[in-house]
Short mmCIF file of C-alpha atoms in Angstrom, two decimals:
data_model
loop_
_atom_site.label_atom_id
_atom_site.label_comp_id
_atom_site.label_asym_id
_atom_site.label_seq_id
_atom_site.Cartn_x
_atom_site.Cartn_y
_atom_site.Cartn_z
CA UNK Z 147 41.95 38.11 35.29
CA UNK Z 148 39.29 36.70 37.65
CA UNK Z 149 40.04 36.68 41.36
CA UNK Z 150 41.14 33.48 42.94
CA UNK Z 151 38.75 33.77 45.84
CA UNK Z 152 35.13 33.31 45.04
CA UNK Z 153 32.82 34.99 47.44
CA UNK Z 154 29.85 32.85 46.47
CA UNK Z 155 31.46 29.44 46.77
CA UNK Z 156 33.45 30.04 50.01
CA UNK Z 157 32.70 27.84 53.01
CA UNK Z 158 31.51 29.27 56.28
CA UNK Z 159 34.11 29.17 59.06
CA UNK Z 160 32.77 28.30 62.51
CA UNK Z 161 33.55 30.97 65.21
CA UNK Z 162 33.80 29.98 68.84
CA UNK Z 163 33.72 32.49 71.66
CA UNK Z 164 36.09 32.34 74.63
CA UNK Z 165 34.59 30.52 77.61
CA UNK Z 166 33.78 32.77 80.53
CA UNK Z 167 35.51 32.17 83.88
CA UNK Z 168 33.37 32.70 86.97
CA UNK Z 169 34.67 35.69 88.97
CA UNK Z 170 35.16 35.57 92.71
CA UNK Z 171 33.03 37.90 94.74
CA UNK Z 172 33.97 39.17 98.19
CA UNK Z 173 31.41 40.02 100.80
CA UNK Z 174 31.65 43.56 102.23
CA UNK Z 175 33.50 43.72 105.55
CA UNK Z 176 31.44 44.68 108.55
CA UNK Z 177 31.93 48.22 109.80
CA UNK Z 178 34.50 48.46 112.56
CA UNK Z 179 33.53 50.17 115.77
CA UNK Z 180 36.10 52.56 117.22
CA UNK Z 181 36.16 52.49 120.99
CA UNK Z 182 38.28 54.52 123.33
CA UNK Z 183 40.63 52.81 125.74
CA UNK Z 184 38.77 54.22 128.72
CA UNK Z 185 35.46 52.58 127.73
CA UNK Z 186 34.46 49.37 129.40
CA UNK Z 187 33.61 46.46 127.14
CA UNK Z 188 31.09 44.97 129.57
CA UNK Z 189 29.08 47.98 130.62
CA UNK Z 190 28.80 51.51 129.32
CA UNK Z 191 27.25 52.90 132.49
CA UNK Z 192 30.43 52.52 134.56
CA UNK Z 193 32.90 55.39 134.94
CA UNK Z 194 36.05 55.24 132.80
CA UNK Z 195 39.05 53.60 134.34
CA UNK Z 196 42.19 55.63 135.04
CA UNK Z 197 45.80 54.55 134.80
CA UNK Z 198 47.36 54.21 138.27
CA UNK Z 199 50.19 56.67 139.03
CA UNK Z 200 53.63 55.77 140.26
CA UNK Z 201 54.04 56.33 143.99
CA UNK Z 202 57.10 58.61 143.38
CA UNK Z 203 55.54 60.59 140.52
CA UNK Z 204 55.33 64.38 140.94
CA UNK Z 205 53.02 66.90 139.40
CA UNK Z 206 53.96 70.07 137.51
CA UNK Z 207 53.96 72.19 140.69
CA UNK Z 208 55.36 69.66 143.13
CA UNK Z 209 59.05 69.85 142.15
CA UNK Z 210 59.78 73.59 142.06
CA UNK Z 211 63.19 75.22 141.88
CA UNK Z 212 64.76 76.13 145.21
CA UNK Z 213 65.26 79.69 146.38
CA UNK Z 214 68.36 81.59 145.33
CA UNK Z 215 69.77 81.43 148.84
CA UNK Z 216 69.12 77.70 149.13
CA UNK Z 217 70.75 77.14 145.76
CA UNK Z 218 73.81 79.14 146.88
CA UNK Z 219 74.03 77.00 150.02
CA UNK Z 220 73.90 73.81 147.95
CA UNK Z 221 76.59 75.07 145.55
CA UNK Z 222 78.90 76.08 148.41
CA UNK Z 223 78.48 72.68 150.04
CA UNK Z 224 79.28 70.94 146.76
CA UNK Z 225 82.36 73.12 146.19
CA UNK Z 226 83.60 72.68 149.75
CA UNK Z 227 83.13 76.34 150.71
CA UNK Z 228 81.47 77.74 153.80
CA UNK Z 229 77.76 78.17 153.02
CA UNK Z 230 75.92 81.28 154.19
CA UNK Z 231 73.77 81.13 157.27
CA UNK Z 232 70.21 80.89 156.02
CA UNK Z 233 68.66 80.93 159.47
CA UNK Z 234 70.07 84.37 160.31
CA UNK Z 235 67.98 87.25 159.00
CA UNK Z 236 68.28 91.03 158.93
CA UNK Z 237 68.17 92.67 162.37
CA UNK Z 238 65.10 94.72 163.17
CA UNK Z 239 67.23 97.74 164.11
CA UNK Z 240 68.61 97.99 160.58
CA UNK Z 241 65.13 97.82 159.11
CA UNK Z 242 63.93 100.56 161.46
CA UNK Z 243 66.83 102.81 160.45
CA UNK Z 244 65.77 102.64 156.82
CA UNK Z 245 62.00 102.81 157.35
CA UNK Z 246 60.80 105.99 159.08
CA UNK Z 247 57.16 104.89 159.14
CA UNK Z 248 58.13 101.78 161.06
CA UNK Z 249 60.02 103.89 163.60
CA UNK Z 250 56.80 105.60 164.68
CA UNK Z 251 55.11 102.25 165.29
CA UNK Z 252 58.14 100.61 166.92
CA UNK Z 253 58.20 99.80 170.66
CA UNK Z 254 59.43 102.41 173.11
CA UNK Z 255 62.60 100.48 173.95
CA UNK Z 256 63.68 100.36 170.31
CA UNK Z 257 62.96 104.06 169.92
CA UNK Z 258 65.20 104.83 172.89
CA UNK Z 259 68.00 102.68 171.46
CA UNK Z 260 67.80 104.44 168.09
CA UNK Z 261 67.81 107.85 169.79
CA UNK Z 262 70.84 106.97 171.91
CA UNK Z 263 72.74 105.78 168.82
CA UNK Z 264 71.97 109.00 166.96
CA UNK Z 265 73.15 111.11 169.94
CA UNK Z 266 76.41 109.18 170.18
CA UNK Z 267 77.07 109.68 166.46
CA UNK Z 268 76.51 113.44 166.80
CA UNK Z 269 79.05 113.70 169.64
CA UNK Z 270 81.88 112.33 167.44
CA UNK Z 271 84.74 114.52 166.18
CA UNK Z 272 83.87 116.65 163.16
CA UNK Z 273 84.78 115.46 159.70
CA UNK Z 274 88.05 116.73 158.26
CA UNK Z 275 90.27 115.86 161.22
CA UNK Z 276 92.25 112.64 161.46
CA UNK Z 277 93.70 110.85 164.42
CA UNK Z 278 96.84 110.03 162.46
CA UNK Z 279 99.49 112.14 160.72
CA UNK Z 280 99.43 112.58 156.95
CA UNK Z 281 102.80 114.32 156.65
CA UNK Z 282 104.98 112.97 153.84
CA UNK Z 283 108.29 111.49 154.93
CA UNK Z 284 111.39 110.63 152.98
CA UNK Z 285 112.48 107.10 152.30
CA UNK Z 286 114.65 105.24 154.77
CA UNK Z 287 117.76 105.56 152.61
CA UNK Z 288 117.32 109.31 152.33
CA UNK Z 289 116.71 109.63 156.06
CA UNK Z 290 119.92 107.76 156.76
CA UNK Z 291 121.78 110.05 154.34
CA UNK Z 292 120.37 113.12 156.08
CA UNK Z 293 121.28 111.76 159.51
CA UNK Z 294 124.82 110.97 158.34
CA UNK Z 295 125.20 114.55 157.13
CA UNK Z 296 124.24 115.83 160.54
CA UNK Z 297 120.62 116.64 159.88
CA UNK Z 298 117.59 115.43 161.76
CA UNK Z 299 116.19 112.12 160.63
CA UNK Z 300 112.65 113.28 161.23
CA UNK Z 301 112.69 115.66 158.28
CA UNK Z 302 109.23 116.46 156.97
CA UNK Z 303 108.18 118.00 153.69
CA UNK Z 304 106.89 121.53 154.16
CA UNK Z 305 104.99 123.94 151.95
CA UNK Z 306 105.91 127.60 151.71
CA UNK Z 307 103.86 129.80 149.39
CA UNK Z 308 102.69 126.82 147.32
CA UNK Z 309 106.30 125.64 146.95
CA UNK Z 310 107.59 122.31 148.16
CA UNK Z 311 110.58 122.53 150.47
CA UNK Z 312 112.64 119.42 151.08
CA UNK Z 313 112.34 117.70 147.69
CA UNK Z 314 115.46 119.02 146.02
CA UNK Z 315 117.18 116.23 144.11
CA UNK Z 316 120.53 117.19 142.57
CA UNK Z 317 120.35 114.72 139.68
CA UNK Z 318 116.84 115.47 138.47
CA UNK Z 319 116.31 119.06 139.50
CA UNK Z 320 113.89 120.74 141.81
CA UNK Z 321 110.76 118.71 142.58
CA UNK Z 322 111.75 115.63 140.55
CA UNK Z 323 113.18 112.45 141.96
CA UNK Z 324 113.99 110.89 138.59
CA UNK Z 325 115.49 112.48 135.53
CA UNK Z 326 113.22 114.08 132.96
CA UNK Z 327 113.02 112.54 129.49
CA UNK Z 328 114.98 114.18 126.72
CA UNK Z 329 112.26 115.93 124.74
CA UNK Z 330 113.77 117.12 121.49
CA UNK Z 331 111.74 119.27 119.12
CA UNK Z 332 110.23 117.30 116.27
CA UNK Z 333 111.43 118.00 112.77
CA UNK Z 334 109.36 119.67 110.11
CA UNK Z 335 109.19 116.49 108.04
CA UNK Z 336 107.69 114.44 110.89
CA UNK Z 337 104.01 113.85 110.25
CA UNK Z 338 101.94 111.44 112.30
CA UNK Z 339 98.84 111.73 110.12
CA UNK Z 340 100.17 109.42 107.39
CA UNK Z 341 98.93 105.88 107.69
CA UNK Z 342 100.73 104.34 104.72
CA UNK Z 343 104.15 104.76 103.17
CA UNK Z 344 104.43 107.92 101.00
CA UNK Z 345 105.31 105.91 97.88
CA UNK Z 346 102.44 103.45 98.42
CA UNK Z 347 99.98 106.28 98.97
CA UNK Z 348 101.17 108.19 95.90
CA UNK Z 349 100.92 105.12 93.65
CA UNK Z 350 97.47 104.34 95.07
CA UNK Z 351 96.24 107.85 94.30
CA UNK Z 352 97.60 107.55 90.77
CA UNK Z 353 95.76 104.23 90.28
CA UNK Z 354 92.45 105.70 91.44
CA UNK Z 355 89.80 106.21 88.77
CA UNK Z 356 86.52 108.10 89.22
CA UNK Z 357 87.23 108.67 92.91
CA UNK Z 358 87.06 104.95 93.80
CA UNK Z 359 89.80 104.79 96.39
CA UNK Z 360 88.82 101.37 97.78
CA UNK Z 361 89.27 99.75 94.38
CA UNK Z 362 92.64 101.46 93.98
CA UNK Z 363 93.71 100.13 97.38
CA UNK Z 364 92.74 96.60 96.33
CA UNK Z 365 94.80 96.99 93.17
CA UNK Z 366 97.71 98.26 95.25
CA UNK Z 367 97.43 95.22 97.50
CA UNK Z 368 97.55 92.93 94.46
CA UNK Z 369 100.64 94.76 93.16
CA UNK Z 370 102.47 94.41 96.48
CA UNK Z 371 101.58 90.71 96.63
CA UNK Z 372 102.93 90.25 93.10
CA UNK Z 373 106.20 91.95 94.08
CA UNK Z 374 106.45 89.84 97.21
CA UNK Z 375 105.90 86.53 95.42
CA UNK Z 376 108.15 87.36 92.46
CA UNK Z 377 111.72 86.21 92.10
CA UNK Z 378 114.68 88.43 92.84
CA UNK Z 379 115.54 90.84 90.01
CA UNK Z 380 118.65 90.15 87.94
CA UNK Z 381 121.74 92.25 88.27
CA UNK Z 382 120.84 95.75 87.10
CA UNK Z 383 123.26 98.60 87.61
CA UNK Z 384 120.50 101.18 87.15
CA UNK Z 385 118.36 99.73 89.96
CA UNK Z 386 119.34 101.62 93.12
CA UNK Z 387 118.35 100.12 96.45
CA UNK Z 388 119.76 100.22 100.00
CA UNK Z 389 118.93 96.51 100.33
CA UNK Z 390 120.58 93.66 98.42
CA UNK Z 391 118.78 92.67 95.24
CA UNK Z 392 118.20 89.14 96.51
CA UNK Z 393 116.26 90.39 99.55
CA UNK Z 394 114.04 92.93 97.78
CA UNK Z 395 111.01 90.59 97.40
CA UNK Z 396 111.00 90.14 101.17
CA UNK Z 397 110.09 93.83 101.52
CA UNK Z 398 107.60 94.75 98.77
CA UNK Z 399 107.34 98.39 99.86
CA UNK Z 400 111.11 98.83 99.65
CA UNK Z 401 111.04 96.98 96.31
CA UNK Z 402 108.42 99.39 94.95
CA UNK Z 403 110.32 102.41 96.26
CA UNK Z 404 113.56 101.22 94.65
CA UNK Z 405 111.86 100.69 91.27
CA UNK Z 406 110.20 104.12 91.21
CA UNK Z 407 113.18 106.07 92.53
CA UNK Z 408 115.54 104.37 90.08
CA UNK Z 409 113.53 105.17 86.96
CA UNK Z 410 112.46 108.65 88.13
CA UNK Z 411 114.10 111.52 86.18
CA UNK Z 412 116.15 114.15 87.93
CA UNK Z 413 115.08 117.08 85.76
CA UNK Z 414 112.38 118.14 83.37
CA UNK Z 415 112.70 120.19 80.18
CA UNK Z 416 110.87 123.49 80.10
CA UNK Z 417 110.44 125.30 76.80
CA UNK Z 418 110.82 129.06 77.27
CA UNK Z 419 110.06 131.50 74.50
CA UNK Z 420 111.51 134.93 73.84
CA UNK Z 421 115.12 134.27 74.79
CA UNK Z 422 116.40 133.32 71.34
CA UNK Z 423 114.45 135.99 69.51
CA UNK Z 424 111.52 135.48 67.23
CA UNK Z 425 109.15 132.65 67.98
CA UNK Z 426 111.77 130.01 68.79
CA UNK Z 427 111.71 128.47 72.26
CA UNK Z 428 114.72 127.53 74.34
CA UNK Z 429 114.82 124.19 76.25
CA UNK Z 430 115.85 124.77 79.85
CA UNK Z 431 116.42 121.88 82.29
CA UNK Z 432 114.65 122.38 85.61
CA UNK Z 433 115.38 120.20 88.67
CA UNK Z 434 112.50 118.29 90.26
CA UNK Z 435 111.64 117.63 93.86
CA UNK Z 436 111.32 114.09 95.20
CA UNK Z 437 107.54 113.90 94.92
CA UNK Z 438 107.63 115.36 91.39
CA UNK Z 439 110.25 112.83 90.32
CA UNK Z 440 108.18 109.94 91.65
CA UNK Z 441 105.01 111.24 90.03
CA UNK Z 442 106.72 111.40 86.63
CA UNK Z 443 108.01 107.83 87.01
CA UNK Z 444 104.57 106.57 88.05
CA UNK Z 445 102.96 108.20 85.02
CA UNK Z 446 105.52 106.58 82.71
CA UNK Z 447 104.88 103.16 84.24
CA UNK Z 448 101.09 103.50 83.98
CA UNK Z 449 101.36 104.64 80.36
CA UNK Z 450 103.54 101.66 79.50
CA UNK Z 451 101.18 99.30 81.38
CA UNK Z 452 98.24 100.32 79.17
CA UNK Z 453 99.88 98.63 76.18
CA UNK Z 454 100.15 95.22 77.86
CA UNK Z 455 97.77 92.34 77.14
CA UNK Z 456 96.77 91.36 80.68
CA UNK Z 457 93.10 91.74 81.56
CA UNK Z 458 93.32 93.40 84.96
CA UNK Z 459 94.89 96.80 85.58
CA UNK Z 460 96.69 95.64 88.72
CA UNK Z 461 98.24 92.72 86.86
CA UNK Z 462 99.43 94.97 84.03
CA UNK Z 463 101.01 97.45 86.44
CA UNK Z 464 102.67 94.65 88.42
CA UNK Z 465 104.16 93.15 85.25
CA UNK Z 466 105.39 96.57 84.16
CA UNK Z 467 107.03 97.19 87.55
CA UNK Z 468 108.84 93.87 87.30
CA UNK Z 469 109.89 94.83 83.77
CA UNK Z 470 111.34 98.08 85.11
CA UNK Z 471 113.27 96.13 87.75
CA UNK Z 472 114.66 93.84 85.05
CA UNK Z 473 115.61 96.80 82.81
CA UNK Z 474 113.27 96.05 79.87
CA UNK Z 475 110.72 98.85 80.11
CA UNK Z 476 110.17 101.90 77.93
CA UNK Z 477 110.40 104.10 81.03
CA UNK Z 478 114.19 103.70 80.98
CA UNK Z 479 114.32 105.04 77.43
CA UNK Z 480 112.27 108.12 78.38
CA UNK Z 481 114.53 108.77 81.34
CA UNK Z 482 117.68 108.48 79.22
CA UNK Z 483 116.20 110.77 76.55
CA UNK Z 484 115.33 113.51 79.05
CA UNK Z 485 118.73 113.32 80.74
CA UNK Z 486 120.50 113.48 77.38
CA UNK Z 487 118.51 116.54 76.34
CA UNK Z 488 119.13 118.18 79.73
CA UNK Z 489 122.89 117.64 79.38
CA UNK Z 490 122.91 119.18 75.92
CA UNK Z 491 120.85 122.17 77.10
CA UNK Z 492 122.62 122.74 80.40
CA UNK Z 493 124.23 125.92 79.04
CA UNK Z 494 120.79 127.46 78.59
CA UNK Z 495 120.33 127.70 82.34
CA UNK Z 496 122.81 130.57 82.57
CA UNK Z 497 121.32 132.30 79.53
CA UNK Z 498 117.84 132.04 80.99
CA UNK Z 499 119.04 133.50 84.29
CA UNK Z 500 120.80 136.43 82.59
CA UNK Z 501 117.83 137.05 80.33
CA UNK Z 502 115.56 137.16 83.34
CA UNK Z 503 117.79 139.76 84.99
CA UNK Z 504 117.91 141.89 81.82
CA UNK Z 505 114.15 141.78 81.52
CA UNK Z 506 113.76 142.79 85.16
CA UNK Z 507 116.07 145.79 84.68
CA UNK Z 508 114.18 146.84 81.56
CA UNK Z 509 110.90 146.70 83.40
CA UNK Z 510 112.29 148.75 86.27
CA UNK Z 511 113.74 151.34 83.82
CA UNK Z 512 110.36 151.90 82.27
#
């Protein structure tokens, strides 16, 4: 099919260009001459003009600070106090006393005055003697009492062989006017080196890992804060505390002590071999001291806290302590189990004691 447009028969299309618009041209600006303000526009040979100064203007060294003495005088006048006398200076005699070189060059009259003053000072009484009496006297009430008893009112204290005579007080003893304090001997359990409560310190040491005591103390602080902000524990007959249960959160240290002492076991079970014959061991209940009981309870609480889902150790231990206070902790079951086993094996204590005596006799017989 032939194309519709024929290239040979097409007409030429006229093409017109866009008319040009004359552009505006700007003449270059003449160069500006920079002239200082001190230059004269009429003549360059004249000297530059200066700005006139104010009649009250002062230079950098014209208004200096006053002297210390003058400043003190101005301050005293402003405060209404008596200002020091500035006009009065130091006497020449005082300067000559301090300066020996000036004494040689001083006038003859001043030398004679200084010499007369030194001679008068040498003629004074020697040091160590006083013109007044230093004897100790009794009080007025005591003097009146002595005079009423027939003694002389002018009774002085005397010393005989380094002993004081005249200071006997019947109520306080010899040499004491007031009674002595009652100094009782301190008990063996008194220890002033402890900074924290024994329970708090023991729990803190149990919380410490890798010797990081500061971190354990921070965890202990979090635990005490949790006990303080918690609600009062419900009625629990196993929780022993000298304070009412409703007031335990007000004293977190007492709250912690009550929890640990309540769940702490009284005894431990020791397995002793050789008493029953053969290889069987005999369970013997052994009583624990206070610190041992608390340590066992703390270990139970920390073991139970490891199974909780809280992220932080301090939070897990705090939740477990509150669980012990509410009676829903596994530490109570361990305590009941040990006490039950100790009750069932309480007869073994006598057998163990008799067996120990028999063994001692056998050893001595050999």
